[in-house]
Short mmCIF file of C-alpha atoms and ligand atoms in Angstrom, two decimals:
data_model
loop_
_atom_site.label_atom_id
_atom_site.label_comp_id
_atom_site.label_asym_id
_atom_site.label_seq_id
_atom_site.Cartn_x
_atom_site.Cartn_y
_atom_site.Cartn_z
CA UNK A 1346 2.47 -21.53 -10.00
CA UNK A 1347 -0.42 -20.04 -8.08
CA UNK A 1348 -0.18 -16.34 -7.41
CA UNK A 1349 -0.83 -15.80 -3.70
CA UNK A 1350 0.43 -13.98 -0.61
CA UNK A 1351 0.85 -17.16 1.44
CA UNK A 1352 -1.53 -16.01 4.17
CA UNK A 1353 -4.66 -18.23 3.81
CA UNK A 1354 -7.12 -15.69 5.27
CA UNK A 1355 -5.85 -12.94 2.98
CA UNK A 1356 -5.74 -15.15 -0.10
CA UNK A 1357 -9.31 -16.35 0.56
CA UNK A 1358 -10.47 -12.74 0.82
CA UNK A 1359 -8.64 -11.66 -2.34
CA UNK A 1360 -9.97 -14.66 -4.28
CA UNK A 1361 -13.55 -14.78 -3.04
CA UNK A 1362 -14.59 -11.44 -1.57
CA UNK A 1363 -12.37 -8.68 -3.02
CA UNK A 1364 -14.97 -7.61 -5.58
CA UNK A 1365 -17.68 -7.44 -2.91
CA UNK A 1366 -15.95 -4.38 -1.44
CA UNK A 1367 -15.96 -1.42 -3.79
CA UNK A 1368 -12.50 0.03 -4.37
CA UNK A 1369 -9.67 0.70 -6.75
CA UNK A 1370 -6.52 -1.21 -5.75
CA UNK A 1371 -5.69 -4.25 -7.85
CA UNK A 1372 -5.73 -7.85 -6.69
CA UNK A 1373 -2.20 -8.06 -8.07
CA UNK A 1374 -0.90 -5.29 -5.79
CA UNK A 1375 -2.90 -6.48 -2.79
CA UNK A 1376 -1.41 -9.95 -3.09
CA UNK A 1377 2.16 -8.64 -3.27
CA UNK A 1378 1.63 -6.20 -0.39
CA UNK A 1379 0.05 -8.94 1.74
CA UNK A 1380 3.10 -11.08 1.00
CA UNK A 1381 5.25 -8.23 2.35
CA UNK A 1382 3.13 -8.08 5.53
CA UNK A 1383 3.62 -11.83 5.96
CA UNK A 1384 7.36 -11.45 5.38
CA UNK A 1385 7.49 -8.74 8.05
CA UNK A 1386 5.81 -11.08 10.54
CA UNK A 1387 8.30 -13.83 9.66
CA UNK A 1388 11.17 -11.38 10.22
CA UNK A 1389 9.81 -10.25 13.58
CA UNK A 1390 8.93 -6.76 12.31
CA UNK A 1391 5.90 -5.94 14.45
CA UNK A 1392 3.57 -2.97 14.15
CA UNK A 1393 0.28 -1.75 12.79
CA UNK A 1394 -1.13 -1.13 9.31
CA UNK A 1395 -2.46 2.31 8.40
CA UNK A 1396 -3.96 3.82 5.28
CA UNK A 1397 -4.83 7.31 4.04
CA UNK A 1398 -7.76 6.99 1.63
CA UNK A 1399 -9.56 3.91 2.84
CA UNK A 1400 -12.82 4.30 0.88
CA UNK A 1401 -14.93 1.16 1.52
CA UNK A 1402 -11.91 -0.85 2.67
CA UNK A 1403 -11.02 -3.08 -0.29
CA UNK A 1404 -7.22 -2.86 0.14
CA UNK A 1405 -7.43 -2.13 3.87
CA UNK A 1406 -9.16 -5.44 4.63
CA UNK A 1407 -6.55 -7.46 2.72
CA UNK A 1408 -3.76 -5.90 4.76
CA UNK A 1409 -5.61 -6.01 8.08
CA UNK A 1410 -6.37 -9.73 7.69
CA UNK A 1411 -2.62 -10.30 7.39
CA UNK A 1412 -1.68 -8.69 10.70
CA UNK A 1413 -0.45 -10.63 13.71
CA UNK A 1414 -2.47 -10.89 16.95
CA UNK A 1415 -2.52 -7.61 18.86
CA UNK A 1416 -1.78 -5.48 15.80
CA UNK A 1417 -4.41 -3.06 14.53
CA UNK A 1418 -5.41 -1.36 11.29
CA UNK A 1419 -6.11 2.37 11.01
CA UNK A 1420 -8.17 3.83 8.17
CA UNK A 1421 -8.03 7.60 7.62
CA UNK A 1422 -10.53 9.08 5.19
CA UNK A 1423 -12.85 12.02 4.91
CA UNK A 1424 -15.50 9.30 4.52
CA UNK A 1425 -17.80 11.70 2.70
CA UNK A 1426 -17.50 10.48 -0.90
CA UNK A 1427 -19.60 9.45 -2.72
CA UNK A 1428 -22.05 9.78 0.20
CA UNK A 1429 -22.17 9.93 3.99
CA UNK A 1430 -23.00 6.23 4.29
CA UNK A 1431 -19.49 5.17 3.36
CA UNK A 1432 -18.10 4.89 6.88
CA UNK A 1433 -20.91 2.50 7.85
CA UNK A 1434 -20.28 0.43 4.72
CA UNK A 1435 -16.57 0.35 5.62
CA UNK A 1436 -17.27 -0.95 9.14
CA UNK A 1437 -19.87 -3.37 7.76
CA UNK A 1438 -17.39 -4.88 5.30
CA UNK A 1439 -14.74 -5.23 8.02
CA UNK A 1440 -17.14 -7.07 10.34
CA UNK A 1441 -18.57 -9.27 7.56
CA UNK A 1442 -15.09 -10.28 6.41
CA UNK A 1443 -13.77 -11.32 9.78
CA UNK A 1444 -12.07 -8.29 11.32
CA UNK A 1445 -12.92 -7.93 15.00
CA UNK A 1446 -14.13 -4.48 16.00
CA UNK A 1447 -11.21 -3.86 18.36
CA UNK A 1448 -8.70 -4.39 15.55
CA UNK A 1449 -10.08 -1.64 13.29
CA UNK A 1450 -9.72 2.08 13.95
CA UNK A 1451 -11.25 4.73 11.67
CA UNK A 1452 -10.45 8.43 11.70
CA UNK A 1453 -12.88 10.58 9.71
CA UNK A 1454 -10.70 13.52 8.72
CA UNK A 1455 -8.63 15.00 5.94
CA UNK A 1456 -5.12 13.65 6.48
CA UNK A 1457 -3.70 17.17 6.22
CA UNK A 1458 -5.54 18.08 9.44
CA UNK A 1459 -3.91 15.28 11.45
CA UNK A 1460 -0.64 15.17 13.35
CA UNK A 1461 1.61 12.30 14.29
CA UNK A 1462 0.10 12.64 17.76
CA UNK A 1463 -3.32 11.69 16.34
CA UNK A 1464 -1.84 8.60 14.73
CA UNK A 1465 0.00 7.67 17.93
CA UNK A 1466 -3.17 8.13 19.96
CA UNK A 1467 -5.14 5.90 17.57
CA UNK A 1468 -2.58 3.09 17.42
CA UNK A 1469 -0.12 3.47 20.28
CA UNK A 1470 2.87 2.12 18.40
CA UNK A 1471 4.80 2.15 15.12
CA UNK A 1472 3.24 1.41 11.75
CA UNK A 1473 4.97 -1.32 9.77
CA UNK A 1474 3.03 -0.74 6.55
CA UNK A 1475 1.52 2.60 5.44
CA UNK A 1476 -0.63 2.85 2.31
CA UNK A 1477 -1.15 6.38 0.90
CA UNK A 1478 -4.14 6.64 -1.43
CA UNK A 1479 -5.91 9.87 -0.41
CA UNK A 1480 -5.94 13.27 -2.08
CA UNK A 1481 -4.07 12.93 -5.38
CA UNK A 1482 -2.38 16.34 -5.55
CA UNK A 1483 1.40 16.79 -5.21
CA UNK A 1484 0.90 19.13 -2.24
CA UNK A 1485 -1.29 16.66 -0.34
CA UNK A 1486 0.91 13.69 -1.18
CA UNK A 1487 3.92 15.57 0.20
CA UNK A 1488 2.00 16.41 3.39
CA UNK A 1489 0.85 12.79 3.68
CA UNK A 1490 4.43 11.54 3.32
CA UNK A 1491 5.66 14.02 5.94
CA UNK A 1492 2.93 12.79 8.30
CA UNK A 1493 3.35 9.06 7.86
CA UNK A 1494 7.14 8.86 7.95
CA UNK A 1495 7.05 9.94 11.60
CA UNK A 1496 5.27 6.76 12.74
CA UNK A 1497 6.97 4.38 10.30
CA UNK A 1498 8.74 1.39 11.83
CA UNK A 1499 12.49 1.65 11.00
CA UNK A 1500 12.11 -1.43 8.81
CA UNK A 1501 8.61 -0.57 7.63
CA UNK A 1502 7.13 0.11 4.20
CA UNK A 1503 5.50 3.19 2.67
CA UNK A 1504 3.28 2.13 -0.22
CA UNK A 1505 1.99 4.85 -2.57
CA UNK A 1506 -0.91 4.31 -4.94
CA UNK A 1507 -1.51 5.67 -8.43
CA UNK A 1508 2.14 6.33 -9.19
CA UNK A 1509 2.94 6.80 -12.90
CA UNK A 1510 -0.81 7.11 -13.49
CA UNK A 1511 -1.72 8.97 -16.70
CA UNK A 1512 -4.26 10.98 -14.73
CA UNK A 1513 -1.82 12.07 -12.00
CA UNK A 1514 1.55 12.58 -13.72
CA UNK A 1515 2.79 15.14 -11.18
CA UNK A 1516 2.56 12.80 -8.18
CA UNK A 1517 5.82 11.13 -9.07
CA UNK A 1518 7.49 14.55 -9.21
CA UNK A 1519 6.42 15.11 -5.61
CA UNK A 1520 7.84 11.70 -4.68
CA UNK A 1521 11.20 12.58 -6.27
CA UNK A 1522 11.31 15.87 -4.36
CA UNK A 1523 10.38 14.15 -1.10
CA UNK A 1524 13.05 11.46 -1.61
CA UNK A 1525 15.64 14.20 -2.19
CA UNK A 1526 14.80 15.49 1.30
CA UNK A 1527 14.96 11.94 2.69
CA UNK A 1528 18.19 10.39 1.39
CA UNK A 1529 17.79 7.60 3.93
CA UNK A 1530 14.77 6.31 1.95
CA UNK A 1531 14.71 4.27 -1.28
CA UNK A 1532 12.19 3.02 -3.79
CA UNK A 1533 12.06 -0.70 -2.99
CA UNK A 1534 9.74 -1.86 -5.75
CA UNK A 1535 7.28 -0.79 -8.41
CA UNK A 1536 4.11 -2.86 -8.63
CA UNK A 1537 2.66 -2.39 -12.08
CA UNK A 1538 -0.94 -1.61 -12.96
CA UNK A 1539 -3.74 -3.97 -13.92
CA UNK A 1540 -5.58 -1.22 -15.78
CA UNK A 1541 -6.31 2.52 -15.67
CA UNK A 1542 -8.31 2.14 -12.43
CA UNK A 1543 -6.11 -0.36 -10.62
CA UNK A 1544 -2.91 1.59 -11.24
CA UNK A 1545 0.70 1.18 -10.20
CA UNK A 1546 1.99 1.38 -6.64
CA UNK A 1547 5.51 2.02 -5.39
CA UNK A 1548 6.92 0.71 -2.14
CA UNK A 1549 9.48 2.83 -0.28
CA UNK A 1550 11.61 1.85 2.68
CA UNK A 1551 14.83 2.90 4.37
CA UNK A 1552 17.91 2.10 2.31
CA UNK A 1553 19.18 -0.18 5.07
CA UNK A 1554 15.96 -2.24 4.91
CA UNK A 1555 15.96 -2.90 1.14
CA UNK A 1556 17.81 -6.20 1.55
CA UNK A 1557 15.05 -7.49 3.83
CA UNK A 1558 12.54 -7.28 0.99
CA UNK A 1559 14.02 -6.88 -2.48
CA UNK A 1560 15.39 -10.33 -3.29
CA UNK A 1561 12.52 -11.94 -1.40
CA UNK A 1562 10.02 -10.25 -3.75
CA UNK A 1563 11.93 -11.54 -6.77
CA UNK A 1564 12.06 -15.06 -5.32
CA UNK A 1565 8.39 -15.04 -4.30
CA UNK A 1566 7.01 -13.78 -7.61
CA UNK A 1567 9.47 -14.92 -10.33
CA UNK A 1568 6.76 -15.17 -12.98
CA UNK A 1569 5.99 -11.47 -12.52
CA UNK A 1570 9.52 -10.11 -12.21
CA UNK A 1571 10.47 -7.68 -14.98
CA UNK A 1572 14.19 -8.28 -15.03
CA UNK A 1573 15.37 -4.90 -16.37
CA UNK A 1574 14.35 -3.25 -13.10
CA UNK A 1575 13.31 0.31 -12.34
CA UNK A 1576 16.04 2.93 -12.81
CA UNK A 1577 15.97 5.57 -10.04
CA UNK A 1578 19.30 7.13 -10.98
CA UNK A 1579 21.61 5.86 -8.24
CA UNK A 1580 20.00 2.46 -7.86
CA UNK A 1581 17.51 0.00 -9.38
CA UNK A 1582 14.26 -1.11 -7.77
CA UNK A 1583 12.36 -4.34 -8.31
CA UNK A 1584 9.55 -4.27 -10.89
CA UNK A 1585 6.66 -6.70 -10.58
CA UNK A 1586 4.11 -6.71 -13.36
CA UNK A 1587 1.16 -8.95 -14.25
CA UNK A 1588 2.68 -9.73 -17.65
CA UNK A 1589 6.45 -9.17 -17.83
CA UNK A 1590 7.72 -8.89 -21.37
CA UNK A 1591 9.95 -6.79 -23.57
CA UNK A 1592 8.93 -5.09 -26.77
CA UNK A 1593 9.60 -7.28 -29.79
CA UNK A 1594 11.80 -5.49 -32.31
CA UNK A 1595 11.79 -7.13 -35.75
C1 SAM B 2967 -8.99 6.11 -4.64
S1 SAM B 2967 -9.99 6.15 -3.21
C2 SAM B 2967 -9.19 4.96 -2.21
C3 SAM B 2967 -9.34 3.54 -2.67
C4 SAM B 2967 -8.93 2.50 -1.67
N1 SAM B 2967 -7.64 2.76 -1.05
C5 SAM B 2967 -8.89 1.14 -2.37
O1 SAM B 2967 -7.79 0.64 -2.62
O2 SAM B 2967 -9.94 0.63 -2.68
C6 SAM B 2967 -9.47 7.67 -2.52
C7 SAM B 2967 -10.04 7.95 -1.13
O3 SAM B 2967 -9.30 9.03 -0.57
C8 SAM B 2967 -10.16 9.80 0.21
N2 SAM B 2967 -9.55 11.13 0.38
C9 SAM B 2967 -9.48 12.14 -0.51
N3 SAM B 2967 -8.83 13.19 0.02
C10 SAM B 2967 -8.48 12.83 1.27
C11 SAM B 2967 -7.77 13.47 2.34
N4 SAM B 2967 -7.31 14.73 2.21
N5 SAM B 2967 -7.58 12.80 3.49
C12 SAM B 2967 -8.04 11.53 3.64
N6 SAM B 2967 -8.72 10.87 2.68
C13 SAM B 2967 -8.93 11.51 1.51
C14 SAM B 2967 -11.47 9.81 -0.57
O4 SAM B 2967 -12.55 10.11 0.29
C15 SAM B 2967 -11.51 8.38 -1.11
O5 SAM B 2967 -12.24 7.54 -0.28
#
């Protein structure tokens, strides 16, 4: 079986051009997330894509190419690392890879300095898929979650990067604390790492939206489904991993 999102433009980008845009998210995660964007379109869940921590746009472009006509993609980044030329490289990649100028919005700012009003002004409607990949401290991640949940479509997805990463072990603690304050939200799925750079993501959605996505992910990617699931205490989430296997005990 070929591993793909099912959106030809996205799959072409991930296969042929992904490495031409510097970045950190894995092809594996981008393919699964693009599948979710396609599923949302099929279900009639309309809205924009937005990302905190866009860098040169590697993951951003994959998601933006999957949007429906009229939907836009917002990239929020300080756009100052590793140099001031990064915002021009971001826009250059978007144009080169087929994203029309009026479909891409960039905000050059630290996410902590933005309000939901800034997001609303940039996009003018709900976000159906948020990707959080900015400042990797628990305090910033909590602030980012508090910001993005305000514009999230009721059936939308929050996708968090670098979860369970050896370099950022406290991020998941912040996620647990945030979920305790948001009992309406659930971990939908854990998308495993490819390596130490392209690390794991989690997808979060409202508890009443889990059934829209969970079984579909299992059906779409059976060769990558780790059947034991992810134990979050009161419920299990889907685990998708490049190489599902169990330890061999002899
Ligand atoms: C790991 S990189 C993002 C990689 C990108 N999402 C990808 O998949 O290729 C992290 C980015 O977050 C940005 N960043 C760091 N702190 C931020 C903040 N407070 N607000 C917005 N962006 C931030 C950095 O400038 C950097 O471009």
